[in-house]
XYZ file of C-alpha atoms in Angstrom:
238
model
C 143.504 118.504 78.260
C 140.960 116.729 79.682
C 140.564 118.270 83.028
C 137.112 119.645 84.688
C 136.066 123.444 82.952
C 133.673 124.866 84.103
C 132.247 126.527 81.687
C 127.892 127.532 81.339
C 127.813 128.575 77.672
C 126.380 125.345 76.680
C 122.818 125.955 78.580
C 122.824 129.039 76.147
C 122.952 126.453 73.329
C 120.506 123.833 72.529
C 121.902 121.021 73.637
C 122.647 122.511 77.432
C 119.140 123.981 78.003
C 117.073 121.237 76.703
C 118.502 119.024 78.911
C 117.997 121.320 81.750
C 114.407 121.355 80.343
C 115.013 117.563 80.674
C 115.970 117.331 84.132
C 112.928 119.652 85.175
C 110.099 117.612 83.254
C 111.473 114.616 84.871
C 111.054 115.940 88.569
C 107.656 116.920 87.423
C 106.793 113.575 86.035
C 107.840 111.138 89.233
C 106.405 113.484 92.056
C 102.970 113.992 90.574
C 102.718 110.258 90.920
C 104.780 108.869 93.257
C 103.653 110.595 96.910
C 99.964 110.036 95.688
C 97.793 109.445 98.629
C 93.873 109.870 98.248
C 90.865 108.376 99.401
C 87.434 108.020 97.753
C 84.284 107.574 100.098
C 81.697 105.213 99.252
C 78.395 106.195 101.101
C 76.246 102.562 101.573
C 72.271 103.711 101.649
C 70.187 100.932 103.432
C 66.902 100.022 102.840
C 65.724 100.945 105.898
C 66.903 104.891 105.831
C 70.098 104.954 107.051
C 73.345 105.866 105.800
C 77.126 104.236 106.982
C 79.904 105.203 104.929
C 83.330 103.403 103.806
C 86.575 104.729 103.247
C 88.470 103.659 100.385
C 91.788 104.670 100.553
C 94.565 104.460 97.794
C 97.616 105.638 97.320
C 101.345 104.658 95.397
C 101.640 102.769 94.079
C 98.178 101.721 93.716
C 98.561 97.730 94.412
C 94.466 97.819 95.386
C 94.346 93.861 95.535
C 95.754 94.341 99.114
C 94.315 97.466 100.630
C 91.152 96.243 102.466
C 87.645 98.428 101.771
C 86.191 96.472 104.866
C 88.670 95.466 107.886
C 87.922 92.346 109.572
C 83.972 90.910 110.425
C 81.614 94.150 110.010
C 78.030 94.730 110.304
C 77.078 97.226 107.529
C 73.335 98.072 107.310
C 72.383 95.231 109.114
C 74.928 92.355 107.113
C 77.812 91.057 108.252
C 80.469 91.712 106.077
C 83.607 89.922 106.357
C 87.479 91.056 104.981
C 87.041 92.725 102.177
C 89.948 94.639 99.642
C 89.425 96.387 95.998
C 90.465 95.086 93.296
C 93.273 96.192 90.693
C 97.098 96.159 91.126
C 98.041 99.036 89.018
C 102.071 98.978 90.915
C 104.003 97.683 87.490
C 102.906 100.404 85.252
C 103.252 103.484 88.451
C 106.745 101.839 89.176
C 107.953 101.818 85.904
C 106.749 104.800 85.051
C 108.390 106.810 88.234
C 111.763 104.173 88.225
C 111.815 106.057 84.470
C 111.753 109.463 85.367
C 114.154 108.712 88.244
C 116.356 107.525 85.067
C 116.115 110.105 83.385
C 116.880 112.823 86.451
C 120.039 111.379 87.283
C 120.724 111.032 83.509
C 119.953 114.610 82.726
C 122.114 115.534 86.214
C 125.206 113.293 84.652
C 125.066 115.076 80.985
C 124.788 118.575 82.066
C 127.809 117.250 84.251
C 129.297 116.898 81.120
C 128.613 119.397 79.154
C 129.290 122.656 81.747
C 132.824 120.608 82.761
C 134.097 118.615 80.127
C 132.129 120.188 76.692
C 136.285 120.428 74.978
C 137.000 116.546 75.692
C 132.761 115.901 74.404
C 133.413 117.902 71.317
C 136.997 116.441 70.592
C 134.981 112.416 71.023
C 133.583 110.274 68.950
C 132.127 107.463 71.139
C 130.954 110.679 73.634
C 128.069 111.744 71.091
C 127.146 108.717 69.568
C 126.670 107.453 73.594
C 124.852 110.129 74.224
C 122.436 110.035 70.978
C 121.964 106.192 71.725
C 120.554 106.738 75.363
C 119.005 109.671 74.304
C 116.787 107.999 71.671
C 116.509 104.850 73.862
C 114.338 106.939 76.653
C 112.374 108.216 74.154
C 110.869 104.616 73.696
C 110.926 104.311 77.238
C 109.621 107.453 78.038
C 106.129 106.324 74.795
C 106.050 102.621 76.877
C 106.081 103.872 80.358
C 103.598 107.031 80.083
C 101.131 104.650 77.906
C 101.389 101.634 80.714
C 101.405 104.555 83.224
C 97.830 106.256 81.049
C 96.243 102.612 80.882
C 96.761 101.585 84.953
C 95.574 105.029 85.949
C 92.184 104.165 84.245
C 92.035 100.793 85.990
C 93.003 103.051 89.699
C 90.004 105.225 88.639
C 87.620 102.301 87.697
C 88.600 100.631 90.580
C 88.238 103.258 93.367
C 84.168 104.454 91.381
C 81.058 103.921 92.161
C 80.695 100.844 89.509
C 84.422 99.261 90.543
C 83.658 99.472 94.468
C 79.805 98.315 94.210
C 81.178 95.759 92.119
C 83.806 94.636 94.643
C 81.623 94.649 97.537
C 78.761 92.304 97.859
C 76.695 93.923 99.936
C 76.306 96.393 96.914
C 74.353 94.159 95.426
C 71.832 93.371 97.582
C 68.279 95.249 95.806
C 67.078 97.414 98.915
C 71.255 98.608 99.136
C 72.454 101.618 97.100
C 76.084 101.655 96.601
C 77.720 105.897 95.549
C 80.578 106.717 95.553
C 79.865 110.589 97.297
C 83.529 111.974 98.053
C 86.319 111.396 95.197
C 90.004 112.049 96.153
C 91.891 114.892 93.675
C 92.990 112.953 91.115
C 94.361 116.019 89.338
C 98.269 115.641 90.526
C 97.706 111.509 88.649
C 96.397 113.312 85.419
C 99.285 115.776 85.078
C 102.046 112.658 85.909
C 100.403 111.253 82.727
C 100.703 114.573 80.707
C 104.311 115.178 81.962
C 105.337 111.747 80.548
C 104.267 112.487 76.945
C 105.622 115.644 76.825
C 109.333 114.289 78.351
C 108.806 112.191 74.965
C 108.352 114.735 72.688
C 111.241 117.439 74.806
C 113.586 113.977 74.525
C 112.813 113.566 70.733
C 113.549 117.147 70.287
C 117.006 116.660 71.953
C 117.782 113.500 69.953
C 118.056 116.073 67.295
C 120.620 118.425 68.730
C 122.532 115.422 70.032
C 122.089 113.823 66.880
C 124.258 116.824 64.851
C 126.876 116.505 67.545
C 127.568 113.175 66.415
C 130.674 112.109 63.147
C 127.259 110.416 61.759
C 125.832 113.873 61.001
C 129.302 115.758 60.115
C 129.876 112.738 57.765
C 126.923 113.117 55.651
C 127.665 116.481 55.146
C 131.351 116.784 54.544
C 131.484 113.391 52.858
C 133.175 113.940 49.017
C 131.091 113.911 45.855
C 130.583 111.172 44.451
C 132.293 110.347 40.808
C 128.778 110.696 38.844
C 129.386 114.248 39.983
C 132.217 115.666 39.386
C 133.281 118.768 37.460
C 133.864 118.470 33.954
C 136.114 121.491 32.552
C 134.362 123.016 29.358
C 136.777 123.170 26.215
C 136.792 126.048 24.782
């Protein structure tokens, strides 16, 4: 019988509620960073007294190289400034990052699929588990390379859009009678949990490998496999 059961004893198990822990993590790790918008402002105090400020704004995901600090031919504190973007391109690390969590959603979504409809053919398969335990343990090396990329760019975002990256980019900055601060810094706080949900869908996925792992013939074999000849019984004479 291979038809659809539905049938929610396995999120009482294990295997069923860690990947319902799964699916959550995962919704927690792509929309902390992918509908980031922020902006930083950068307050320019001239020589003479005054103050003019610049908005730096920023957002997913994060390709600063072509989001311009100064639009078009400007006069800031008496210079003309022409075009002018940050600096940093951040997008392949964010992307990959979110394009694995998306991954791993829809993956979690197809195995509980499985497992609350079609647990009897899953238990009765061998290719089922071993699939299973081989994606499984795959996005766990996904899930270490993405969150690290993912840890690495969002310290090049947050270099980028400071006081030190943003006088840096703009020239003007470094003029001696111009101080360059940045006085207003976007909430960075949703970026910094993204980066803390990625580790910890490691560690949840590692812990699943486990239960997925035991589900597997590899894992029934090594402990219903025969003894070997070195230890077999020898009947006492008496």
């Amino acid at each position: 019988m291979t038809g659809f059961r539905l049938n929610f004893s396995p999120l009482k198990e294990p295997l069923g509620f860690v990947k319902l822990v799964e699916w959550l993590t995962a919704v927690f790790a792509f929309g902390s960073c992918g509908g980031f918008s922020g902006k930083n402002i950068l307050t320019v105090l001239c020589g003479d007294g005054r103050n003019e400020t610049l908005n730096a704004n920023f957002h997913y995901p994060f390709r600063l190289s072509q989001v311009p600090l100064i639009e078009g031919n400007t006069t800031v504190c008496n210079h003309s400034v022409t075009l002018t973007h940050m600096v940093g391109d951040s997008t392949s690390s964010a992307e990959f990052f979110v394009a694995i969590a998306i991954i791993c959603f829809l993956h979690s979504m197809v195995a509980l699929l499985v497992y609350l409809g079609y647990m009897h053919v899953y238990k009765n398969s061998e290719f089922g588990p071993i699939l299973d335990f081989v994606v499984t343990a795959i996005l766990v090396f996904l899930w270490l390379v993405s969150s690290s990329a993912w840890a690495k760019g969002l310290q090049n975002v947050k270099y980028a859009t400071d006081t030190e990256g943003l006088s840096a980019t703009l020239d003007l900055c470094k003029e001696s009678s111009i101080t360059c601060e940045v006085t207003e810094y976007a909430n960075m706080r949703t970026l910094n949990i993204s980066v803390v949900f990625g580790y910890l869908n490691m560690f949840v996925w590692a812990f699943n490998a486990w239960f997925v792992y035991k589900e597997t013939r590899w894992h029934s074999q090594k402990f219903s496999s025969p003894p070997g000849p070195g230890r077999q019984h020898v009947p006492v004479t008496i």
